[in-house]
DNA sequence: CGGTTCATTGATTCGCGTCAATGCAGGTGG
DNA sequence: CCACCTGCATTGACGCGAATCAATGAACCG
């Protein structure tokens, strides 16, 4: 870990607007065109930047825990984050994975409905909820954009309910691989081979399966030639049409 | 069904503002205090009413199908509606139940992400999406309220993912009964006995289970004295604390 | 009062979970 | 540079919870 010796998991590199402007001026922000910021004109963007702080996290670092007061919202600039809920006995459901350009906390609720943890080195652009809510009133296009993002998340959540409630293990994994591939493509990265920054057990907890079942199902799809597994964290989508067929029915 | 004899499943009783004002003037609307309308002051409410149409549906009537262009949004005024998604082979996942005061279509997407069907006689207050989106710009408090509602739905969706991905049949049914009870109470109705307007198979498709499993689990909870089943569609919550314990862990 | 629809109950099956062992890659220190 | 350790992935044997298949029962309706 080059930059700063880890004193805590949550390191603020610089503080406030100045640091943000220094470290990541919006001008050459890699995710500007895909994040919520895309709807802002230059003066509006300046106002967003003024309340933003850049944050770096190491793999495994916790951003916040379920039921913590929701003080911050963020844009993921780089890296990958997982969101999850726990039952008292430790069972876990991962409710989402965030990649660069994704927005964390659209719900605008008083407290977080899930915990969030960095899966890789992560760079975030963070806003205080209060300040952002204040800005919303003055930037109606941003508010409209948040509503749009919330709508997209709702649609994704409903797809996930269908997956969790009614799909088989094969169908779940196929759907998952296609989702990751599509989202990679949306960020301008190759749709295949797909990079999986999460462990098998994370995938299981996202799909409502066990590690073992995920692993077995990977092997099965590989044996039938639908996918290739060049490494543990890479998946070649060899027959996309077949994968889509599996994802949608049997 | 006093007002109009049923000629089709989808009956518009009167058209436009006048009819709406006649049949259900917002002044004595039963759900005004709990629906999205609660944030509107009288002049704003008048503008909402001006774009509203009252609609009545019979049990089993389809409001719209998944992937239809999303032309309308509605408030449920009376009755109960189910939302669901289908897989090509007919497997179904119910993604939500709507009761009076609930808003249908917060997502504001171009097309519906699910089908919607009336479970009982239903009264709706319907808005054209275009007109409502136009109004949003002029009623920022309404837009903020929609964002809030969308946030609540996201939280509920995440809870449902935890349920579908990680809970046992017992835990699912317990969670379901508590949810219905809580929502009834929020509308000022008794928290017990709870009224279930949906069939066992609807409950199954909501919880990711079969009819048979739902039925067996009802019987089991009844045998152990946690609930009572005075009729098919009524559930007495005899030991709420016990039900809550079951819902949250084992 | 017979027919239809839905809920319940029972017998059996099966997909996935559980438990357990082995394999494999990356990191560390001798 | 290699032996070892550690954490993760894979594979196998077995069991269980819920699905499936099938029959019966209960409520509603014309």
Coordinates of C-alpha atoms (C1' of nucleotides) in Angstrom, one line a residue:
Chain A
X1 CA 0.0 0.0 0.0
X2 CA 2.1 2.9 -1.2
X3 CA 0.2 6.2 -0.5
X4 CA -0.4 6.3 3.2
X5 CA 0.4 3.9 6.1
X6 CA -2.9 2.5 7.2
X7 CA -3.8 4.0 10.5
X8 CA -7.5 3.4 10.0
X9 CA -9.4 1.7 7.2
X10 CA -11.0 4.9 6.2
X11 CA -8.3 7.3 4.9
X12 CA -9.2 10.7 3.8
X13 CA -6.5 11.9 1.5
X14 CA -6.6 15.6 1.9
X15 CA -9.8 17.3 3.2
X16 CA -12.5 19.4 1.6
X17 CA -12.8 21.0 -1.7
X18 CA -9.2 22.0 -2.3
X19 CA -8.0 18.4 -1.9
X20 CA -10.7 17.2 -4.1
X21 CA -9.9 19.7 -6.8
X22 CA -6.2 18.8 -6.5
X23 CA -6.5 15.1 -6.5
X24 CA -9.4 14.7 -8.9
X25 CA -10.5 17.7 -10.7
X26 CA -13.8 16.8 -12.3
X27 CA -12.4 17.9 -15.7
X28 CA -10.5 14.7 -16.2
X29 CA -12.7 12.5 -14.0
X30 CA -12.9 9.1 -15.6
X31 CA -16.6 8.6 -14.6
X32 CA -17.9 12.0 -15.3
X33 CA -19.8 10.9 -18.4
X34 CA -21.4 7.9 -16.8
X35 CA -22.1 9.0 -13.2
X36 CA -24.9 11.2 -11.8
X37 CA -22.7 14.2 -12.6
X38 CA -23.3 13.8 -16.4
X39 CA -26.3 16.1 -16.2
X40 CA -24.5 19.0 -14.6
X41 CA -23.2 22.0 -16.6
X42 CA -19.8 23.5 -15.6
X43 CA -21.0 25.9 -13.0
X44 CA -23.2 23.3 -11.4
X45 CA -20.3 20.8 -11.5
X46 CA -18.2 23.4 -9.6
X47 CA -20.8 23.4 -6.9
X48 CA -20.8 19.7 -6.6
X49 CA -17.0 19.7 -6.5
X50 CA -17.2 22.2 -3.7
X51 CA -18.9 19.8 -1.4
X52 CA -17.0 16.7 -2.5
X53 CA -14.2 14.9 -0.8
X54 CA -12.0 12.3 -2.3
X55 CA -11.6 9.1 -0.3
X56 CA -9.4 6.0 -0.8
X57 CA -10.1 2.6 0.7
X58 CA -8.3 -0.6 0.9
X59 CA -9.8 -4.0 0.1
X60 CA -11.9 -5.2 3.0
X61 CA -12.4 -1.7 4.4
X62 CA -15.9 -0.9 5.6
X63 CA -17.5 2.3 4.4
X64 CA -20.4 2.0 6.8
X65 CA -22.6 -0.5 8.5
X66 CA -26.3 -1.2 8.2
X67 CA -28.4 1.1 10.4
X68 CA -25.6 3.7 10.8
X69 CA -26.9 7.2 10.3
X70 CA -26.6 7.9 6.6
X71 CA -24.2 10.9 6.7
X72 CA -22.7 10.5 3.3
X73 CA -23.4 9.6 -0.3
X74 CA -20.7 8.8 -2.8
X75 CA -19.8 8.2 -6.4
X76 CA -17.6 5.2 -7.0
X77 CA -14.7 6.5 -9.1
X78 CA -12.5 3.5 -9.1
X79 CA -12.6 0.0 -7.8
X80 CA -15.5 -2.2 -6.6
X81 CA -17.8 -2.2 -3.6
X82 CA -20.2 -4.7 -2.2
X83 CA -23.4 -3.9 -0.3
X84 CA -24.9 -6.5 2.0
X85 CA -27.4 -7.3 4.8
X86 CA -26.9 -9.7 7.6
X87 CA -29.2 -11.9 9.6
X88 CA -28.5 -12.2 13.4
X89 CA -27.1 -15.7 12.9
X90 CA -24.6 -14.5 10.2
X91 CA -26.4 -15.4 7.0
X92 CA -25.6 -12.8 4.5
X93 CA -27.3 -11.4 1.4
X94 CA -25.3 -9.2 -0.9
X95 CA -27.8 -6.8 -2.4
X96 CA -25.5 -5.2 -4.9
X97 CA -22.1 -4.6 -6.4
X98 CA -20.9 -1.1 -7.3
X99 CA -18.5 -0.3 -10.0
X100 CA -17.0 3.0 -11.2
X101 CA -19.7 5.4 -12.1
X102 CA -22.2 3.9 -9.7
X103 CA -23.8 6.0 -7.0
X104 CA -24.1 4.9 -3.4
X105 CA -27.0 6.0 -1.4
X106 CA -29.7 7.1 -3.8
X107 CA -32.3 6.2 -1.3
X108 CA -31.5 9.3 0.7
X109 CA -32.8 7.6 3.8
X110 CA -31.9 8.6 7.4
X111 CA -29.9 5.5 8.0
X112 CA -28.2 3.0 5.7
X113 CA -30.2 -0.1 4.8
X114 CA -27.1 -2.2 4.2
X115 CA -23.4 -2.3 5.0
X116 CA -20.8 -1.4 2.4
X117 CA -17.3 -2.8 2.0
X118 CA -14.5 -2.2 -0.5
X119 CA -13.6 -5.3 -2.5
X120 CA -10.5 -3.8 -4.2
X121 CA -8.6 -0.5 -3.8
X122 CA -11.4 2.0 -4.1
X123 CA -11.5 5.7 -4.9
X124 CA -14.7 7.5 -3.9
X125 CA -16.1 11.0 -4.4
X126 CA -18.0 11.6 -1.2
X127 CA -20.7 14.1 -0.3
X128 CA -22.4 14.9 2.9
X129 CA -26.0 14.0 2.7
X130 CA -27.1 17.3 4.2
X131 CA -25.1 19.4 1.8
X132 CA -26.2 17.4 -1.2
X133 CA -29.8 17.6 -0.2
X134 CA -29.4 21.3 0.1
X135 CA -27.9 21.4 -3.4
X136 CA -30.7 19.3 -4.8
X137 CA -33.2 22.2 -4.4
X138 CA -31.0 24.4 -6.5
X139 CA -30.0 21.8 -9.1
X140 CA -33.3 20.3 -10.2
X141 CA -31.7 18.5 -13.0
X142 CA -29.6 16.6 -10.5
X143 CA -32.6 15.7 -8.5
X144 CA -34.3 14.4 -11.6
X145 CA -31.3 12.4 -12.3
X146 CA -31.3 10.9 -8.9
X147 CA -34.9 9.9 -9.4
X148 CA -33.9 8.3 -12.6
X149 CA -31.0 6.4 -10.9
X150 CA -33.4 5.3 -8.2
X151 CA -35.8 4.0 -10.8
X152 CA -33.0 2.0 -12.5
X153 CA -32.0 0.5 -9.2
X154 CA -35.6 -0.5 -8.5
X155 CA -35.8 -2.2 -11.9
X156 CA -32.6 -4.1 -11.1
X157 CA -33.9 -5.0 -7.6
X158 CA -37.0 -6.5 -9.2
X159 CA -34.9 -8.5 -11.6
X160 CA -32.9 -9.8 -8.7
X161 CA -36.1 -10.8 -6.8
X162 CA -37.1 -12.8 -9.8
X163 CA -33.7 -14.4 -9.8
X164 CA -33.7 -15.2 -6.1
X165 CA -37.2 -16.4 -5.9
X166 CA -37.6 -18.4 -9.1
X167 CA -34.4 -19.2 -10.9
X168 CA -32.2 -22.3 -10.6
X169 CA -28.5 -22.2 -9.7
X170 CA -27.5 -22.4 -13.4
X171 CA -29.9 -19.6 -14.4
X172 CA -28.7 -17.4 -11.6
X173 CA -25.0 -17.7 -12.5
X174 CA -25.7 -17.2 -16.2
X175 CA -27.7 -14.0 -15.3
X176 CA -25.0 -12.9 -13.0
X177 CA -22.2 -13.2 -15.6
X178 CA -24.3 -11.4 -18.2
X179 CA -25.0 -8.6 -15.8
X180 CA -21.4 -8.1 -14.9
X181 CA -20.4 -8.3 -18.6
X182 CA -23.1 -5.7 -19.6
X183 CA -22.0 -3.4 -16.9
X184 CA -18.3 -3.7 -17.9
X185 CA -19.3 -2.9 -21.4
X186 CA -21.3 0.1 -20.3
X187 CA -18.1 1.5 -18.7
X188 CA -16.2 1.0 -21.9
X189 CA -14.4 -2.2 -20.8
X190 CA -14.5 -5.5 -22.7
X191 CA -17.7 -7.5 -22.4
X192 CA -15.5 -10.6 -22.4
X193 CA -13.4 -11.8 -20.7
X194 CA -15.1 -10.4 -17.7
X195 CA -13.2 -9.5 -14.5
X196 CA -14.7 -10.7 -11.2
X197 CA -13.3 -8.8 -8.3
X198 CA -15.4 -10.8 -5.9
X199 CA -14.9 -14.2 -4.3
X200 CA -17.0 -17.2 -5.0
X201 CA -18.6 -16.8 -1.6
X202 CA -19.5 -13.2 -2.5
X203 CA -21.1 -14.5 -5.7
X204 CA -22.9 -17.1 -3.7
X205 CA -24.2 -14.5 -1.2
X206 CA -25.4 -12.4 -4.1
X207 CA -27.2 -15.2 -5.8
X208 CA -28.6 -16.9 -2.7
X209 CA -26.3 -19.9 -3.2
X210 CA -23.4 -21.5 -1.4
X211 CA -19.7 -21.2 -2.5
X212 CA -19.8 -24.8 -3.4
X213 CA -22.8 -24.6 -5.6
X214 CA -21.3 -21.5 -7.4
X215 CA -18.1 -23.4 -8.0
X216 CA -19.8 -26.5 -9.2
X217 CA -22.0 -24.4 -11.6
X218 CA -18.9 -22.6 -13.0
X219 CA -17.4 -26.0 -13.7
X220 CA -20.5 -27.2 -15.3
X221 CA -20.8 -24.2 -17.6
X222 CA -17.1 -24.5 -18.5
X223 CA -17.5 -28.3 -19.2
X224 CA -20.3 -27.6 -21.7
X225 CA -18.2 -24.9 -23.4
X226 CA -20.4 -21.9 -22.6
X227 CA -17.7 -20.1 -20.7
X228 CA -14.0 -20.4 -20.1
X229 CA -12.1 -19.8 -16.9
X230 CA -8.7 -18.5 -17.8
X231 CA -8.1 -17.6 -14.1
X232 CA -10.1 -17.6 -10.9
X233 CA -11.2 -14.1 -11.3
X234 CA -11.7 -14.0 -15.1
X235 CA -14.5 -15.5 -17.2
X236 CA -14.5 -15.8 -20.9
X237 CA -18.0 -15.7 -22.3
X238 CA -17.6 -18.1 -25.2
X239 CA -21.2 -18.5 -26.2
X240 CA -23.1 -15.5 -25.2
X241 CA -26.4 -16.5 -26.9
X242 CA -26.3 -19.8 -25.0
X243 CA -25.7 -18.0 -21.7
X244 CA -28.6 -15.7 -22.4
X245 CA -30.8 -18.6 -23.1
X246 CA -29.8 -20.3 -19.9
X247 CA -30.4 -17.0 -18.0
X248 CA -33.9 -16.5 -19.2
X249 CA -35.4 -20.0 -19.0
X250 CA -33.8 -23.4 -18.6
Chain B
X1 CA -69.7 -1.5 -7.7
X2 CA -72.4 1.0 -7.5
X3 CA -71.5 3.6 -10.0
X4 CA -71.2 1.9 -13.4
X5 CA -72.1 -1.6 -14.7
X6 CA -69.1 -3.5 -15.8
X7 CA -68.7 -3.4 -19.5
X8 CA -64.9 -4.0 -19.6
X9 CA -62.3 -4.8 -17.0
X10 CA -60.8 -1.4 -17.3
X11 CA -63.5 1.2 -16.7
X12 CA -62.9 4.8 -16.7
X13 CA -65.7 6.4 -14.8
X14 CA -66.0 9.8 -16.4
X15 CA -63.0 11.4 -18.0
X16 CA -60.7 14.1 -16.9
X17 CA -60.7 16.5 -14.1
X18 CA -64.4 17.0 -13.8
X19 CA -65.2 13.4 -13.3
X20 CA -62.3 13.1 -10.9
X21 CA -63.6 16.0 -8.9
X22 CA -67.1 14.6 -8.9
X23 CA -66.4 11.1 -7.9
X24 CA -63.5 11.6 -5.6
X25 CA -62.8 15.1 -4.7
X26 CA -59.4 15.1 -3.0
X27 CA -61.0 16.9 0.0
X28 CA -62.5 13.7 1.4
X29 CA -60.0 11.3 -0.3
X30 CA -59.4 8.5 2.2
X31 CA -55.7 8.2 1.4
X32 CA -54.8 11.8 1.1
X33 CA -52.8 11.8 4.3
X34 CA -50.8 8.7 3.5
X35 CA -50.2 8.9 -0.2
X36 CA -47.7 11.0 -2.2
X37 CA -50.3 13.8 -2.1
X38 CA -49.7 14.5 1.5
X39 CA -47.0 17.0 0.7
X40 CA -49.2 19.1 -1.5
X41 CA -50.8 22.4 -0.4
X42 CA -54.4 23.1 -1.6
X43 CA -53.4 24.9 -4.8
X44 CA -50.9 22.2 -5.7
X45 CA -53.5 19.6 -4.9
X46 CA -55.8 21.3 -7.4
X47 CA -53.2 20.9 -10.1
X48 CA -52.8 17.3 -9.4
X49 CA -56.5 16.7 -9.4
X50 CA -56.6 18.4 -12.8
X51 CA -54.5 15.7 -14.4
X52 CA -56.1 12.8 -12.5
X53 CA -58.6 10.3 -13.6
X54 CA -60.5 7.9 -11.4
X55 CA -60.5 4.3 -12.5
X56 CA -62.2 1.2 -11.2
X57 CA -61.1 -2.4 -11.7
X58 CA -62.5 -5.7 -11.0
X59 CA -60.6 -8.6 -9.4
X60 CA -58.3 -10.2 -11.9
X61 CA -58.2 -7.2 -14.2
X62 CA -54.8 -6.3 -15.7
X63 CA -53.7 -2.7 -15.4
X64 CA -50.7 -3.3 -17.7
X65 CA -48.2 -5.8 -18.7
X66 CA -44.5 -5.9 -18.3
X67 CA -42.6 -4.0 -21.0
X68 CA -45.7 -2.0 -22.0
X69 CA -44.8 1.6 -22.5
X70 CA -45.3 3.3 -19.1
X71 CA -48.0 5.8 -19.9
X72 CA -49.6 6.1 -16.5
X73 CA -48.8 6.2 -12.9
X74 CA -51.4 5.8 -10.2
X75 CA -52.3 6.0 -6.6
X76 CA -54.1 3.1 -5.2
X77 CA -57.2 4.5 -3.4
X78 CA -59.0 1.3 -2.5
X79 CA -58.4 -2.4 -2.9
X80 CA -55.2 -4.4 -3.5
X81 CA -53.0 -4.8 -6.5
X82 CA -50.2 -7.3 -7.2
X83 CA -47.1 -6.7 -9.3
X84 CA -45.3 -9.6 -10.9
X85 CA -42.7 -10.7 -13.4
X86 CA -42.8 -13.9 -15.5
X87 CA -40.2 -16.2 -16.9
X88 CA -40.8 -17.5 -20.4
X89 CA -41.8 -20.9 -19.0
X90 CA -44.4 -19.4 -16.7
X91 CA -42.6 -19.2 -13.4
X92 CA -43.8 -16.1 -11.7
X93 CA -42.3 -13.8 -9.1
X94 CA -44.6 -11.3 -7.4
X95 CA -42.5 -8.3 -6.7
X96 CA -44.9 -6.4 -4.6
X97 CA -48.4 -5.9 -3.3
X98 CA -50.0 -2.5 -3.3
X99 CA -52.6 -1.3 -0.8
X100 CA -54.5 2.0 -0.5
X101 CA -52.1 4.9 -0.3
X102 CA -49.4 3.1 -2.3
X103 CA -48.0 4.6 -5.5
X104 CA -47.6 2.6 -8.6
X105 CA -44.8 3.5 -10.9
X106 CA -42.3 5.6 -8.9
X107 CA -39.6 4.4 -11.2
X108 CA -40.7 6.8 -13.9
X109 CA -39.2 4.5 -16.5
X110 CA -40.2 4.4 -20.1
X111 CA -41.7 1.0 -19.9
X112 CA -43.2 -1.1 -17.0
X113 CA -40.8 -3.5 -15.4
X114 CA -43.6 -5.7 -14.2
X115 CA -47.2 -6.6 -14.8
X116 CA -49.9 -5.3 -12.5
X117 CA -53.2 -7.0 -11.7
X118 CA -56.1 -6.1 -9.4
X119 CA -56.7 -8.7 -6.6
X120 CA -59.9 -7.2 -5.4
X121 CA -62.2 -4.4 -6.6
X122 CA -59.8 -1.6 -7.0
X123 CA -60.1 2.2 -7.2
X124 CA -57.2 4.1 -8.7
X125 CA -56.3 7.7 -9.1
X126 CA -54.4 7.7 -12.4
X127 CA -52.0 10.2 -14.0
X128 CA -50.5 10.4 -17.4
X129 CA -46.7 10.0 -17.0
X130 CA -46.0 12.9 -19.3
X131 CA -48.3 15.3 -17.5
X132 CA -47.1 14.3 -14.1
X133 CA -43.4 14.7 -15.2
X134 CA -44.3 18.1 -16.4
X135 CA -45.9 19.0 -13.1
X136 CA -42.9 17.7 -11.2
X137 CA -40.8 20.6 -12.4
X138 CA -43.3 23.0 -10.9
X139 CA -43.9 21.1 -7.7
X140 CA -40.5 20.4 -6.3
X141 CA -41.9 19.1 -3.1
X142 CA -43.8 16.4 -5.0
X143 CA -40.6 15.5 -6.8
X144 CA -38.8 15.3 -3.5
X145 CA -41.6 13.1 -2.1
X146 CA -41.3 10.7 -5.1
X147 CA -37.6 10.4 -4.4
X148 CA -38.5 9.6 -0.8
X149 CA -41.0 7.0 -1.9
X150 CA -38.5 5.5 -4.3
X151 CA -36.0 5.2 -1.5
X152 CA -38.5 3.4 0.7
X153 CA -39.2 1.0 -2.1
X154 CA -35.6 0.3 -2.5
X155 CA -35.2 -0.5 1.1
X156 CA -38.2 -2.8 0.9
X157 CA -36.7 -4.4 -2.2
X158 CA -33.5 -5.1 -0.3
X159 CA -35.3 -6.6 2.6
X160 CA -37.1 -8.8 0.1
X161 CA -33.7 -9.9 -1.5
X162 CA -32.5 -11.0 2.0
X163 CA -35.7 -12.9 2.4
X164 CA -35.6 -14.6 -0.9
X165 CA -31.9 -15.3 -0.9
X166 CA -31.4 -16.4 2.7
X167 CA -34.5 -17.1 4.7
X168 CA -36.3 -20.4 5.3
X169 CA -39.9 -21.0 4.5
X170 CA -40.9 -20.4 8.1
X171 CA -38.9 -17.2 8.3
X172 CA -40.4 -16.0 5.0
X173 CA -44.0 -16.5 6.0
X174 CA -43.4 -14.9 9.4
X175 CA -41.8 -11.8 7.7
X176 CA -44.6 -11.7 5.3
X177 CA -47.3 -11.7 7.9
X178 CA -45.6 -9.0 9.9
X179 CA -45.2 -6.9 6.8
X180 CA -48.8 -7.1 5.9
X181 CA -49.8 -6.4 9.5
X182 CA -47.5 -3.4 9.8
X183 CA -48.8 -1.9 6.5
X184 CA -52.4 -2.5 7.6
X185 CA -51.7 -0.6 10.9
X186 CA -50.0 2.2 8.9
X187 CA -53.3 2.7 7.1
X188 CA -55.2 2.8 10.3
X189 CA -56.5 -0.7 10.2
X190 CA -56.1 -3.4 12.9
X191 CA -52.7 -5.0 13.0
X192 CA -54.5 -8.3 13.8
X193 CA -56.4 -10.1 12.6
X194 CA -54.8 -9.4 9.3
X195 CA -56.7 -9.6 6.1
X196 CA -55.0 -11.4 3.2
X197 CA -56.6 -10.5 -0.1
X198 CA -54.2 -12.8 -2.0
X199 CA -54.3 -16.5 -2.6
X200 CA -51.9 -19.0 -1.2
X201 CA -50.3 -19.3 -4.6
X202 CA -49.8 -15.5 -4.7
X203 CA -48.1 -15.7 -1.4
X204 CA -46.0 -18.5 -2.6
X205 CA -45.0 -16.5 -5.7
X206 CA -44.1 -13.5 -3.5
X207 CA -42.0 -15.6 -1.1
X208 CA -40.3 -17.8 -3.7
X209 CA -42.2 -20.9 -2.4
X210 CA -44.9 -23.2 -3.7
X211 CA -48.6 -23.1 -2.6
X212 CA -48.1 -26.3 -0.8
X213 CA -45.2 -25.1 1.3
X214 CA -47.1 -21.9 2.1
X215 CA -50.0 -24.0 3.3
X216 CA -47.9 -26.4 5.3
X217 CA -46.1 -23.5 7.0
X218 CA -49.4 -21.8 7.9
X219 CA -50.5 -25.0 9.5
X220 CA -47.3 -25.3 11.4
X221 CA -47.4 -21.8 12.8
X222 CA -51.0 -22.4 13.7
X223 CA -50.2 -25.7 15.5
X224 CA -47.6 -24.1 17.6
X225 CA -50.0 -21.3 18.6
X226 CA -48.2 -18.4 17.0
X227 CA -51.0 -17.5 14.7
X228 CA -54.7 -18.4 14.3
X229 CA -56.5 -19.0 11.1
X230 CA -60.2 -17.9 11.6
X231 CA -60.7 -18.1 7.9
X232 CA -58.7 -18.7 4.7
X233 CA -58.1 -15.0 4.2
X234 CA -57.6 -13.9 7.8
X235 CA -54.7 -14.4 10.1
X236 CA -54.7 -13.8 13.8
X237 CA -51.3 -12.8 15.1
X238 CA -51.5 -14.4 18.5
X239 CA -47.9 -14.1 19.5
X240 CA -46.3 -11.2 17.7
X241 CA -43.0 -11.3 19.6
X242 CA -42.6 -15.0 18.6
X243 CA -43.4 -14.2 15.0
X244 CA -40.8 -11.4 15.0
X245 CA -38.3 -13.8 16.4
X246 CA -39.0 -16.3 13.7
X247 CA -38.8 -13.7 11.0
X248 CA -35.4 -12.4 12.0
X249 CA -33.5 -15.6 12.7
X250 CA -34.6 -19.1 13.3
Chain C
dC1 C1' -77.1 -29.8 -5.0
dG2 C1' -73.4 -30.6 -8.2
dG3 C1' -69.5 -28.2 -10.0
dT4 C1' -65.6 -25.3 -9.6
dT5 C1' -61.9 -23.4 -7.3
dC6 C1' -58.7 -23.1 -3.8
dA7 C1' -56.5 -25.0 0.5
dT8 C1' -54.8 -28.7 2.9
dT9 C1' -52.4 -33.0 3.6
dG10 C1' -49.6 -37.0 2.3
dA11 C1' -45.9 -39.6 -0.3
dT12 C1' -42.0 -39.2 -2.8
dT13 C1' -38.2 -36.8 -5.4
dC14 C1' -34.5 -33.8 -6.2
dG15 C1' -31.6 -29.6 -6.2
dC16 C1' -28.9 -27.5 -3.4
dG17 C1' -26.8 -27.3 1.3
dT18 C1' -23.7 -29.3 4.5
dC19 C1' -19.6 -31.6 5.8
dA20 C1' -15.1 -33.0 4.6
dA21 C1' -11.1 -33.6 1.8
dT22 C1' -8.0 -32.0 -1.7
dG23 C1' -6.0 -28.8 -4.9
dC24 C1' -3.9 -24.5 -6.1
dA25 C1' -1.8 -19.8 -6.0
dG26 C1' 0.3 -16.1 -3.6
dG27 C1' 3.1 -14.5 0.1
dT28 C1' 6.8 -15.2 3.6
dG29 C1' 10.8 -16.4 5.8
dG30 C1' 14.7 -19.4 6.1
Chain D
dC1 C1' 15.2 -20.2 -4.5
dC2 C1' 12.4 -23.1 -2.3
dA3 C1' 9.5 -25.0 1.7
dC4 C1' 5.8 -23.7 4.1
dC5 C1' 1.7 -21.5 5.3
dT6 C1' -2.7 -19.5 4.5
dG7 C1' -6.8 -18.5 2.2
dC8 C1' -9.7 -19.6 -1.5
dA9 C1' -11.5 -22.8 -5.1
dT10 C1' -12.8 -27.2 -6.3
dT11 C1' -14.6 -31.8 -5.9
dG12 C1' -17.0 -35.6 -3.5
dA13 C1' -20.3 -38.0 -0.3
dC14 C1' -24.4 -37.4 1.9
dG15 C1' -28.6 -35.2 4.0
dC16 C1' -32.4 -32.1 4.2
dG17 C1' -35.8 -28.7 3.1
dA18 C1' -38.7 -27.6 -0.2
dA19 C1' -40.7 -29.0 -4.8
dT20 C1' -43.4 -32.2 -7.2
dC21 C1' -47.1 -35.4 -7.8
dA22 C1' -51.4 -36.9 -6.1
dA23 C1' -55.5 -37.1 -3.4
dT24 C1' -58.8 -35.2 -0.3
dG25 C1' -61.3 -31.5 1.9
dA26 C1' -63.6 -27.1 2.4
dA27 C1' -65.9 -22.9 0.6
dC28 C1' -68.4 -20.6 -2.8
dC29 C1' -71.8 -20.2 -6.6
dG30 C1' -75.1 -20.8 -10.0

